Coordinates of C-alpha atoms in Angstrom, one line a residue:
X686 CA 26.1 -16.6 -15.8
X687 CA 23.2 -19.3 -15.8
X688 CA 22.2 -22.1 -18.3
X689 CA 18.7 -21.2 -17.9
X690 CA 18.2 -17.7 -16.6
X691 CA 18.5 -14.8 -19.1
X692 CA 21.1 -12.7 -18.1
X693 CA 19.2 -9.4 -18.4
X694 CA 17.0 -11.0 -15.4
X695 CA 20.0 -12.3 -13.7
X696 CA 21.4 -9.2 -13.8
X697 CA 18.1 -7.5 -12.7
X698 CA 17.9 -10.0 -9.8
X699 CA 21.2 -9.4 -8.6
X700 CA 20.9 -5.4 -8.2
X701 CA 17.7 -5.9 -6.7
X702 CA 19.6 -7.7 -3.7
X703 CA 22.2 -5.6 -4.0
X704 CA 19.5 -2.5 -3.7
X705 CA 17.9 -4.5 -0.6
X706 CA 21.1 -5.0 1.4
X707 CA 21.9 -1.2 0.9
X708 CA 18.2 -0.5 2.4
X709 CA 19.1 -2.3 4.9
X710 CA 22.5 -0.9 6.0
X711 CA 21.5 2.6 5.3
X712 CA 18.6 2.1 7.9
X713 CA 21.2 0.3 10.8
X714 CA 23.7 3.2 10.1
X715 CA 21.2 6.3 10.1
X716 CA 20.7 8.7 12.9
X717 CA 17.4 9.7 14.5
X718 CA 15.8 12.0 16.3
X719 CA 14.2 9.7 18.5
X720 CA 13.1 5.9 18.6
X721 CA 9.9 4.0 19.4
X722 CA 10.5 0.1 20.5
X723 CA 13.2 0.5 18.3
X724 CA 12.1 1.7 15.4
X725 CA 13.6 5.0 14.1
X726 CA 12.4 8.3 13.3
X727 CA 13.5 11.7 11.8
X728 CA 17.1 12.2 11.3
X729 CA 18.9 10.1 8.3
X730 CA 16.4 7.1 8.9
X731 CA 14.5 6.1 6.3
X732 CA 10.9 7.5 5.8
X733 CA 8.0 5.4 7.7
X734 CA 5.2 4.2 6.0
X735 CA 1.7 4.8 8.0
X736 CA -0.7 2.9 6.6
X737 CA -4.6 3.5 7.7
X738 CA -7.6 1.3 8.9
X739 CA -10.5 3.8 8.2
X740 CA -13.2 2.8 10.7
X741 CA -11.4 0.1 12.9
X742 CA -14.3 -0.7 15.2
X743 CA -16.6 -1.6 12.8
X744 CA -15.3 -4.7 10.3
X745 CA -15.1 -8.0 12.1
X746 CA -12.1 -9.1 14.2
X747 CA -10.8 -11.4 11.5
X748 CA -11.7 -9.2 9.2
X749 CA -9.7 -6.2 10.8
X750 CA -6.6 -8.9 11.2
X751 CA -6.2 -9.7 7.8
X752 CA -6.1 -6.2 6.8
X753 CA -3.6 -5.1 9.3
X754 CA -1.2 -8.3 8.5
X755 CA -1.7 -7.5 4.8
X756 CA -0.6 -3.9 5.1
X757 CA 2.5 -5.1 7.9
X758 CA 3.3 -7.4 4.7
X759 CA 2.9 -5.0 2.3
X760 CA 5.9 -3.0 4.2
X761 CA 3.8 -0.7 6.3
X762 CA 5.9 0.2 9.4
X763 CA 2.9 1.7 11.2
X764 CA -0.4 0.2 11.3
X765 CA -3.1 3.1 12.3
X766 CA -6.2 2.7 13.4
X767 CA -9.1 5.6 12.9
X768 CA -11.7 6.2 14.8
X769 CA -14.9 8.4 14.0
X770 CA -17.7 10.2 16.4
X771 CA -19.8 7.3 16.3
X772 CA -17.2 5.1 17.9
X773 CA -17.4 4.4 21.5
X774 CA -14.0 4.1 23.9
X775 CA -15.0 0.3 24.3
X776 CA -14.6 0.2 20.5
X777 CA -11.0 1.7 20.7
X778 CA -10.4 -0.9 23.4
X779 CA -11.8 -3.9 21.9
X780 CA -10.4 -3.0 18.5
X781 CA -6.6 -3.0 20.0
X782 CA -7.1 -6.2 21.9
X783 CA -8.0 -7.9 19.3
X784 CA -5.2 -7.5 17.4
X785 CA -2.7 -8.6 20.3
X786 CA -1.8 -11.1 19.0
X787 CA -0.6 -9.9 15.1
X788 CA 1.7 -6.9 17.6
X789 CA 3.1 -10.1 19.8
X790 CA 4.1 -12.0 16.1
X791 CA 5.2 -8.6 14.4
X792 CA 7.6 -6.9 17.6
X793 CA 8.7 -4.2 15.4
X794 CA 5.4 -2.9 13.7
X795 CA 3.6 0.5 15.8
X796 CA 0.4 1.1 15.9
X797 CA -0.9 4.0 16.0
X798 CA -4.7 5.8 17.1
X799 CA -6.2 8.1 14.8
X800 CA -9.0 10.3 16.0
X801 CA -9.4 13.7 17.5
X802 CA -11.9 13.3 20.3
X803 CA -10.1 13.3 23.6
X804 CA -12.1 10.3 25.0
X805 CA -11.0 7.9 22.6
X806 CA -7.5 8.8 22.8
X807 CA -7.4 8.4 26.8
X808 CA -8.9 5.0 25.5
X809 CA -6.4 3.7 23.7
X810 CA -3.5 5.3 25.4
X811 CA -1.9 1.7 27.1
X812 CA -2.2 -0.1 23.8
X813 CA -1.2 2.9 21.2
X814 CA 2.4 4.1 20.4
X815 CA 1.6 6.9 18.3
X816 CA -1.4 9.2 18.7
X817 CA -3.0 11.3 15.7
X818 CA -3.8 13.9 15.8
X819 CA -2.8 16.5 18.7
X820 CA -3.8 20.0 18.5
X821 CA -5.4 22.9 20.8
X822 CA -8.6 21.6 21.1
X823 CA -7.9 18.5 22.8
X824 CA -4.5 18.5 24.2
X825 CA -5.7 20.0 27.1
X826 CA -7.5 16.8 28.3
X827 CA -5.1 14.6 26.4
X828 CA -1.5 15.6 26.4
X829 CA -0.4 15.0 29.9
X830 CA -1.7 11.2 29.8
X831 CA 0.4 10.7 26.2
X832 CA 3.4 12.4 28.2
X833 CA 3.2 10.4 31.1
X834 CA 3.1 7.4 28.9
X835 CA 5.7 8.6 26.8
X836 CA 4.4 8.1 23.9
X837 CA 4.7 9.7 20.3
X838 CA 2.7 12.0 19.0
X839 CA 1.4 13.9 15.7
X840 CA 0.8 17.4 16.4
X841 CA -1.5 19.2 14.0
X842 CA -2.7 23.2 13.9
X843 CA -6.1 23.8 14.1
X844 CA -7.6 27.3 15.7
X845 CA -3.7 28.1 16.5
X846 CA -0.6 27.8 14.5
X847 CA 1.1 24.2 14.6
X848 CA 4.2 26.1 16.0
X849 CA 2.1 26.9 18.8
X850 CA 0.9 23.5 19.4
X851 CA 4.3 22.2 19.4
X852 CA 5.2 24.4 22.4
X853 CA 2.1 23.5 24.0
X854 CA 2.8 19.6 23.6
X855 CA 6.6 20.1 24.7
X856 CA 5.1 21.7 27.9
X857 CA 3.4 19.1 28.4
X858 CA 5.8 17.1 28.6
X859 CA 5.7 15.5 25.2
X860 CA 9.2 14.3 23.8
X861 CA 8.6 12.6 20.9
X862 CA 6.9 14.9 18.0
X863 CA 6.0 14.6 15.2
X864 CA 4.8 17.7 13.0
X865 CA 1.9 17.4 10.5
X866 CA 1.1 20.8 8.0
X867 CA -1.4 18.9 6.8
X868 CA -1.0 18.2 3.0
X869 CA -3.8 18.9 0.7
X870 CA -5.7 17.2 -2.4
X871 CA -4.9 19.0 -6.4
X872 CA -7.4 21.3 -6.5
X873 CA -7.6 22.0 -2.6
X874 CA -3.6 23.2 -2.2
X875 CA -1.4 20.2 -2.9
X876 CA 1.5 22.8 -4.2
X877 CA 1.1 25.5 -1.6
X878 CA 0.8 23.2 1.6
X879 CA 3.8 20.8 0.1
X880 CA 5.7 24.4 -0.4
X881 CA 4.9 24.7 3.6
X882 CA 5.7 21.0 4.7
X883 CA 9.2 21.6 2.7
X884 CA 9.5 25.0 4.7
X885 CA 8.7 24.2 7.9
X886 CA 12.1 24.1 9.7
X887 CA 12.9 28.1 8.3
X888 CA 9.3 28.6 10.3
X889 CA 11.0 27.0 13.7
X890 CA 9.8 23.6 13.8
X891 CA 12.8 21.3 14.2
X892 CA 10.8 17.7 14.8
X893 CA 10.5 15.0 12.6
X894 CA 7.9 16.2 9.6
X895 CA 4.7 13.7 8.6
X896 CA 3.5 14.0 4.9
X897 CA -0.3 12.6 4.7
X898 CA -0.3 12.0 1.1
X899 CA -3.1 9.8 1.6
X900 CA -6.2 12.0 0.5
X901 CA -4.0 12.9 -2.6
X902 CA -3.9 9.8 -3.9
X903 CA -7.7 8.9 -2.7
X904 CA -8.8 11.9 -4.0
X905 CA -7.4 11.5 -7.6
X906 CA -9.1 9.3 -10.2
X907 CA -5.4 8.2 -11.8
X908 CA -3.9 5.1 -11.5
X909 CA -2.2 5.2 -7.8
X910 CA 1.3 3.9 -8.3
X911 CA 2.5 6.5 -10.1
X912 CA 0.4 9.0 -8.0
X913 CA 2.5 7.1 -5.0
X914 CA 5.6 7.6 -6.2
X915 CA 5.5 11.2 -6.7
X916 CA 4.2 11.7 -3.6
X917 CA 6.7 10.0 -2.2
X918 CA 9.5 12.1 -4.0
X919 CA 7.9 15.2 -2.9
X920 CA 8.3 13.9 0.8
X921 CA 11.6 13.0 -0.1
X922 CA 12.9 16.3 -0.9
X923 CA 10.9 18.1 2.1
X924 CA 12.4 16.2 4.5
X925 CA 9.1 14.1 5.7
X926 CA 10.2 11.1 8.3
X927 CA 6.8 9.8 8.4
X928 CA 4.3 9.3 4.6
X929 CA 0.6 8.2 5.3
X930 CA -1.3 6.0 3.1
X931 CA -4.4 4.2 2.9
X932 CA -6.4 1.7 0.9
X933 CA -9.8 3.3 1.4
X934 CA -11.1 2.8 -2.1
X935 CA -10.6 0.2 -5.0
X936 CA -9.0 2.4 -6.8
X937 CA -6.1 2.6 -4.0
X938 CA -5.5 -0.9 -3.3
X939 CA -2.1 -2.1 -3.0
X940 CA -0.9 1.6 -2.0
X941 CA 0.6 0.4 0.7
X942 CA 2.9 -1.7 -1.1
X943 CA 3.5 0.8 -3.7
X944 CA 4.1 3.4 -1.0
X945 CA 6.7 1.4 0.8
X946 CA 8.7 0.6 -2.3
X947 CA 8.7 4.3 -3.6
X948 CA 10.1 5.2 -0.1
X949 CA 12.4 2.4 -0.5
X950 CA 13.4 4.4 -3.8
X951 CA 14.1 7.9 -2.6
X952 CA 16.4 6.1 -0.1
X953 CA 18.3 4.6 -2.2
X954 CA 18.8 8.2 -3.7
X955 CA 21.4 9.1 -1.6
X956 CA 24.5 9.4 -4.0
X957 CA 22.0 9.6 -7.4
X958 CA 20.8 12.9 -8.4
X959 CA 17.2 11.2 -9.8
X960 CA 15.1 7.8 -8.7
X961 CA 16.4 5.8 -11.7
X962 CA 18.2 2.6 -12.2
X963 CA 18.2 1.7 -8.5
X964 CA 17.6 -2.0 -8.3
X965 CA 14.1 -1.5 -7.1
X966 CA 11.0 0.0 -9.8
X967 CA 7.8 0.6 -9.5
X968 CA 6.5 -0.6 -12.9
X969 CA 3.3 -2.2 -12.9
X970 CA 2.5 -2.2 -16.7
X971 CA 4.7 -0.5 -18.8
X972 CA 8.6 -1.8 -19.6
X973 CA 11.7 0.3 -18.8
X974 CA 13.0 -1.3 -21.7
X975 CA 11.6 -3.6 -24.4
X976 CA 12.9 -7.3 -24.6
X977 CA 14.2 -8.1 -27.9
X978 CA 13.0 -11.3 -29.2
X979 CA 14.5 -12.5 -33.0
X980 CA 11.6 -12.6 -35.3
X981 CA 10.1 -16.2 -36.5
X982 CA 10.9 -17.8 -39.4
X983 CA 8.1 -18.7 -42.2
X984 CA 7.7 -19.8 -45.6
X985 CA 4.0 -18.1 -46.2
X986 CA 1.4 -16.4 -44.7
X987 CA -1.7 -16.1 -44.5
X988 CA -4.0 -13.0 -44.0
X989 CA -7.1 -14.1 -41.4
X990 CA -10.6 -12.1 -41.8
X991 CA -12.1 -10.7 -39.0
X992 CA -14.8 -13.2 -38.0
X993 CA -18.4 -12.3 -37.7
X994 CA -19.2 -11.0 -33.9
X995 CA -23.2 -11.9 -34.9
X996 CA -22.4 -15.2 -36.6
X997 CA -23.7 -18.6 -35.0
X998 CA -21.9 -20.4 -31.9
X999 CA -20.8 -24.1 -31.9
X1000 CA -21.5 -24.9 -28.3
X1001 CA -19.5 -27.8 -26.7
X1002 CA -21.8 -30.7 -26.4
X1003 CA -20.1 -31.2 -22.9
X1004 CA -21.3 -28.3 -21.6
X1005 CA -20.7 -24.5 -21.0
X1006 CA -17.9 -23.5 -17.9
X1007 CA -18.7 -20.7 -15.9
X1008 CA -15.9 -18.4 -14.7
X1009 CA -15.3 -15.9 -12.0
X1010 CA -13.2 -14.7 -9.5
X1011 CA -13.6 -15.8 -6.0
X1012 CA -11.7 -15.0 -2.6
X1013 CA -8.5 -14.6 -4.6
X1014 CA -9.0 -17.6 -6.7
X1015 CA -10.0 -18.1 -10.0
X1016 CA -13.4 -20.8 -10.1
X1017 CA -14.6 -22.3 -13.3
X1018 CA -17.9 -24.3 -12.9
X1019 CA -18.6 -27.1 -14.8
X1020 CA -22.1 -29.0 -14.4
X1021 CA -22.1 -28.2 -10.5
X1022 CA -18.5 -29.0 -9.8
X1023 CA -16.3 -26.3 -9.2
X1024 CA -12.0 -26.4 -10.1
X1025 CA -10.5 -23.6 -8.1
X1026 CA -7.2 -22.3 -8.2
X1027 CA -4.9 -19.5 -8.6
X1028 CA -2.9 -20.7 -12.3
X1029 CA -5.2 -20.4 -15.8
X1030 CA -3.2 -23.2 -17.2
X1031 CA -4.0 -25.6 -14.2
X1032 CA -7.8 -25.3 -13.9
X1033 CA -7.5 -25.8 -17.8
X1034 CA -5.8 -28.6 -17.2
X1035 CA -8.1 -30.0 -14.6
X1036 CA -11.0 -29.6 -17.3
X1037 CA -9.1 -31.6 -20.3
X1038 CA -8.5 -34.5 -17.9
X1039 CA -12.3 -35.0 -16.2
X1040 CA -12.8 -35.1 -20.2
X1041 CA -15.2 -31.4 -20.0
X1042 CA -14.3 -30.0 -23.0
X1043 CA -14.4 -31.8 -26.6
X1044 CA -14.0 -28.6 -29.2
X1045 CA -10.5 -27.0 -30.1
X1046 CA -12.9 -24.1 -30.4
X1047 CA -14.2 -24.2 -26.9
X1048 CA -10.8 -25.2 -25.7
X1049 CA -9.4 -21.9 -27.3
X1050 CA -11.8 -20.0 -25.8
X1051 CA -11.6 -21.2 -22.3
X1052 CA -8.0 -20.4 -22.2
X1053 CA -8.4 -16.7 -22.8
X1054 CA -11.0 -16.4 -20.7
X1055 CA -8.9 -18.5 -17.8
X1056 CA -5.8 -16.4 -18.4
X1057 CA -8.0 -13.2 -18.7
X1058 CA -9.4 -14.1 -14.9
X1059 CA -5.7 -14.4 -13.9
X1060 CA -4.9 -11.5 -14.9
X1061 CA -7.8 -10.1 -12.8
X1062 CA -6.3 -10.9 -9.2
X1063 CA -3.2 -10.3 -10.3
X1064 CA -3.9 -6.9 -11.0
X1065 CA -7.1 -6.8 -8.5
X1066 CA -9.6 -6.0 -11.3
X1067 CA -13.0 -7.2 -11.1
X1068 CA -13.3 -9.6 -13.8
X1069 CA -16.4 -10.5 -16.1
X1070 CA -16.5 -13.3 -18.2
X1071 CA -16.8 -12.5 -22.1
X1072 CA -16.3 -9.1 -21.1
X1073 CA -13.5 -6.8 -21.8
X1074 CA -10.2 -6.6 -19.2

């Protein structure tokens, strides 16, 4: 045990590494259906999280970057890039070169195309390893360039039945499938089309499965984690190999992250009957269990009135600070100079020594509404000072 680590978080520590190195063996031990550069699919093999880039031609190359190494980070195994109507095949082509460089320094992430319109799938056929979506009204211009590349692809149904389009993608010469029933939103089908994704093999198809539980959570106003994690069970017990996610909205930021560690959960299911006590949570807020802390000791005490909301403010003859959130930093400006940084206490510290603040009153106050902006990017809320969180 440690001098200075509780042992409850020692503990905790140690099954969480305990939890990763399971991961980890699980994964190197599994069997598969088939591989791409390595990477596994279907089989034992844990599920792969696809994570989407809505509209990849039209941020800014950095822009673009940063997003696709934040989701890689986040634990997305596939990177996807859509494509609209409006976009161009020199889009598709320029998009994928430009992130060259992120594939060359991250070997085993795949990136996949997302769009249905044969002309931009031809276009990003030599940079692509996984093409979305397949079906009968474009495989006929498209499939025999994806076979002849070899590459994988998600096969979809559209005016035929997706058993059909399977046959027509293995006749192609298509080895590497991947079957999409197409999940959809609560209130659209969610129970009847997961009821079909867990049924598909008893309807024939014996491919790896893909779960897009994507527009559930985007089309949800609920807090996503938990909405994630469901989803991710649900995939778990129909036997999905690949789970697509995005970060379309506010609302859904940091899904991939969320995604990938639920995933990481049901896999370390295998000899538990629920998702529970695994080394690895996905609590964001709430406590699995309260921390008991002894209660503090006092001779009296004294019972403080509420204070008058209305009543007159003693302003700090030093000045007012300004404080908002900026580029992941929290920026408090005093008399045109700005302290930046990403800890409350150290910004609040950098005010007390340029001698900025001279009340205990204005002191107080500028540490709640420091720690409040902290709390902001770490929970990637906006933040508005005086306001609420």
């Amino acid at each position: 045990l440690s001098k200075t680590v509780p042992a409850d978080e020692l503990f905790e520590e140690s099954k969480k590494a305990d939890a990763l190195s399971k991961l980890k063996s699980l994964e190197e031990n599994a069997d598969f259906d088939f591989e791409i550069r390595g990477v596994k699919f279907g089989g034992g093999s844990r599920m792969k999280v696809l994570a989407e880039i809505m509209d990849a031609h039209k941020p800014a190359a950095s822009v673009l970057i940063a997003k696709a190494k934040r989701f890689i980070e986040s634990g997305a195994d596939i990177v996807d890039l859509g494509f609209g109507f409006d976009a161009a095949p020199e889009d598709v082509v320029r998009t994928f070169e430009s992130l060259e460089s992120l594939r060359g320094s991250h070997p085993r992430t795949l990136f996949s195309v997302d769009t249905q319109n044969p002309a931009l799938i031809k276009a990003a056929l030599p940079y692509a390893d996984i093409v979305l979506s397949l079906h009968d009204g474009n495989m006929g211009e498209t499939a025999g360039a994806v076979a002849a590349r070899d590459l994988a692809a998600v096969i979809v149904p559209h005016d035929r039945p997706l058993s059909e389009n399977i046959a027509e993608a293995r006749h192609a010469g298509i080895r590497k499938i991947i079957a999409d029933t197409l999940i959809q939103p609560v209130g659209s089908g969610l129970t009847e089309s997961a009821a079909e994704c867990l049924h598909a093999r008893e309807g024939g198809i014996d491919c790896p499965l893909f779960f897009g539980a994507g527009n559930v959570t985007e089309l949800i106003d609920a807090d996503s984690v938990g909405v994630n994690a469901l989803l991710a069970g649900i995939a778990k017990e129909a036997g999905a190999s690949v789970i697509f996610t995005s970060e379309h909205s506010d609302k859904t930021f940091g899904s991939v992250a969320e995604m990938r560690r639920a995933v990481d959960m049901m896999t370390l299911m295998t000899d538990r009957p629920y998702p529970k006590d695994l080394g690895l949570g996905l609590f964001k807020i709430k406590e699995k269990r309260r921390r008991i802390t002894p209660p503090p000791e006092y001779e009296r005490s004294v019972i403080v009135p509420e204070g008058d909301p209305d009543g007159d403010l003693t302003y700090d003859p030093r000045g007012n600070v300004r404080i908002c959130i900026e580029d992941g930093l929290i920026v408090a400006v005093h008399k045109g100079c700005a302290f930046r940084g990403k800890n409350w206490y150290d910004i609040f510290e950098a005010l007390l020594k340029d001698d900025r603040v001279s009340l205990m009153s204005h002191a107080a106050y500028l540490g709640k509404e420091l720690y409040k902006a902290e709390l902001a990017l770490r929970y990637n809320r906006s933040f508005d000072q005086d306001g609420e969180f």
